[in-house]
Amino acid sequence: MADDQQGPEATRRRALMLGAAGASAIVSIRPALAQTSASITNCEIPVPDAGRAGSYIAADGSLVPAGTPGAFPPPSAPFKAEDVRRALAGGNLPGADYDSSRAYTNYIRRLQSGTSGFTCFASLQMPRG
């Protein structure tokens, strides 16, 4: 007997198997999304990136030579994603006063693809479901 001539039991059985496969796909995707969310909160953004270490950060977020008046020395460690998220919402970055925090967040906002920390910053911009 051909597949299209089988009775309702075969059709029901096939539907149940497809449903089970779909449910297992959903179960396996959710932990992956949770893991992605966790990795986003654990990523870091160096200011500035390693290729430009030693540069100071001007108030507008641009990089300037070390010792430039009105510019801020780089922080001693990269910033965690959650700290950056809070700073972008109006708070200060850890270890930074208001002015240096604004300069660092301006630098972060200017990150381009291919720059260290860009992927982390971009992930902060994506809505979470």
Coordinates of C-alpha atoms in Angstrom, one line a residue:
M1 CA 0.0 0.0 0.0
A2 CA 1.4 3.5 -0.9
D3 CA 1.9 6.1 1.8
D4 CA -1.0 8.3 0.6
Q5 CA -3.4 5.3 0.9
Q6 CA -2.6 4.5 4.5
G7 CA -5.4 5.0 7.1
P8 CA -5.9 7.7 9.6
E9 CA -3.7 5.9 12.2
A10 CA -0.6 6.3 10.0
T11 CA -1.4 10.0 9.4
R12 CA -1.9 10.6 13.1
R13 CA 1.4 8.7 13.9
R14 CA 3.3 10.8 11.4
A15 CA 1.8 14.0 12.8
L16 CA 2.8 13.0 16.4
M17 CA 6.4 12.2 15.2
L18 CA 6.6 15.6 13.5
G19 CA 5.3 17.3 16.7
A20 CA 7.8 15.5 18.9
A21 CA 10.6 16.6 16.6
G22 CA 9.4 20.2 16.7
A23 CA 9.2 20.1 20.5
S24 CA 12.7 18.8 20.8
A25 CA 14.0 21.5 18.6
I26 CA 12.4 24.1 20.8
V27 CA 13.8 22.5 23.9
S28 CA 17.3 22.6 22.4
I29 CA 17.0 26.2 21.2
R30 CA 16.0 27.7 24.5
P31 CA 19.2 26.7 26.4
A32 CA 21.2 28.0 23.4
L33 CA 19.5 31.4 23.7
A34 CA 20.0 31.4 27.5
Q35 CA 23.7 30.6 26.9
T36 CA 23.9 33.4 24.4
S37 CA 22.3 35.9 26.8
A38 CA 24.7 34.8 29.5
S39 CA 27.7 35.3 27.2
I40 CA 26.5 38.8 26.3
T41 CA 26.5 39.8 29.9
N42 CA 30.0 38.4 30.4
C43 CA 31.6 40.0 27.3
E44 CA 34.0 42.9 27.7
I45 CA 34.8 46.1 25.9
P46 CA 38.4 47.4 26.0
V47 CA 38.8 51.2 25.9
P48 CA 40.6 51.7 23.7
D49 CA 41.2 48.4 21.8
A50 CA 44.6 46.7 22.1
G51 CA 45.8 48.1 18.7
R52 CA 45.5 51.6 20.0
A53 CA 46.6 51.1 23.6
G54 CA 48.2 54.1 25.2
S55 CA 45.9 56.6 23.5
Y56 CA 43.8 58.9 25.6
I57 CA 40.0 59.3 25.0
A58 CA 38.7 62.8 24.3
A59 CA 35.3 63.9 25.6
D60 CA 33.7 63.2 22.2
G61 CA 35.1 59.6 22.3
S62 CA 37.8 60.1 19.7
L63 CA 41.3 58.8 20.4
V64 CA 44.0 61.4 21.0
P65 CA 47.7 61.2 21.9
A66 CA 48.6 60.5 25.5
G67 CA 48.7 63.6 27.7
T68 CA 46.3 65.6 25.5
P69 CA 44.7 68.3 27.8
G70 CA 41.1 67.6 28.6
A71 CA 41.4 63.9 27.5
F72 CA 41.2 60.9 29.8
P73 CA 43.7 58.1 30.3
P74 CA 42.4 54.7 29.3
P75 CA 40.8 52.6 32.2
S76 CA 43.0 49.9 33.7
A77 CA 40.7 47.1 32.6
P78 CA 38.0 46.4 30.0
F79 CA 34.4 47.2 30.9
K80 CA 31.9 44.4 31.4
A81 CA 28.8 44.5 29.2
E82 CA 26.4 45.0 32.1
D83 CA 28.5 48.0 33.3
V84 CA 28.4 49.5 29.8
R85 CA 24.6 48.9 29.6
R86 CA 24.1 50.9 32.8
A87 CA 26.4 53.7 31.7
L88 CA 24.6 53.9 28.4
A89 CA 21.4 54.4 30.4
G90 CA 22.9 57.3 32.2
G91 CA 25.0 55.8 35.0
N92 CA 28.8 55.9 35.4
L93 CA 31.3 53.2 34.5
P94 CA 33.1 51.6 37.4
G95 CA 36.1 53.6 38.5
A96 CA 35.1 56.6 36.3
D97 CA 33.7 59.9 37.2
Y98 CA 30.9 61.6 35.2
D99 CA 33.1 63.2 32.6
S100 CA 35.4 60.3 32.0
S101 CA 32.5 57.9 31.9
R102 CA 30.8 60.0 29.2
A103 CA 34.1 60.1 27.2
Y104 CA 34.4 56.3 27.5
T105 CA 30.8 55.6 26.5
N106 CA 31.2 58.0 23.5
Y107 CA 34.2 55.9 22.5
I108 CA 32.2 52.8 22.8
R109 CA 29.3 54.2 20.7
R110 CA 31.8 54.9 17.9
L111 CA 33.1 51.3 17.7
Q112 CA 33.2 50.0 14.2
S113 CA 33.0 46.4 13.0
G114 CA 36.3 44.7 13.3
T115 CA 37.3 46.7 16.4
S116 CA 37.8 44.8 19.6
G117 CA 34.6 45.1 21.7
F118 CA 32.3 45.9 18.7
T119 CA 30.5 42.5 18.8
C120 CA 29.9 42.9 22.6
F121 CA 28.6 46.4 22.1
A122 CA 26.4 45.4 19.2
S123 CA 24.9 42.6 21.3
L124 CA 23.9 45.2 23.9
Q125 CA 21.9 47.0 21.2
M126 CA 19.8 43.9 20.3
P127 CA 16.5 43.5 22.0
R128 CA 16.2 40.4 24.2
G129 CA 13.0 38.2 24.2

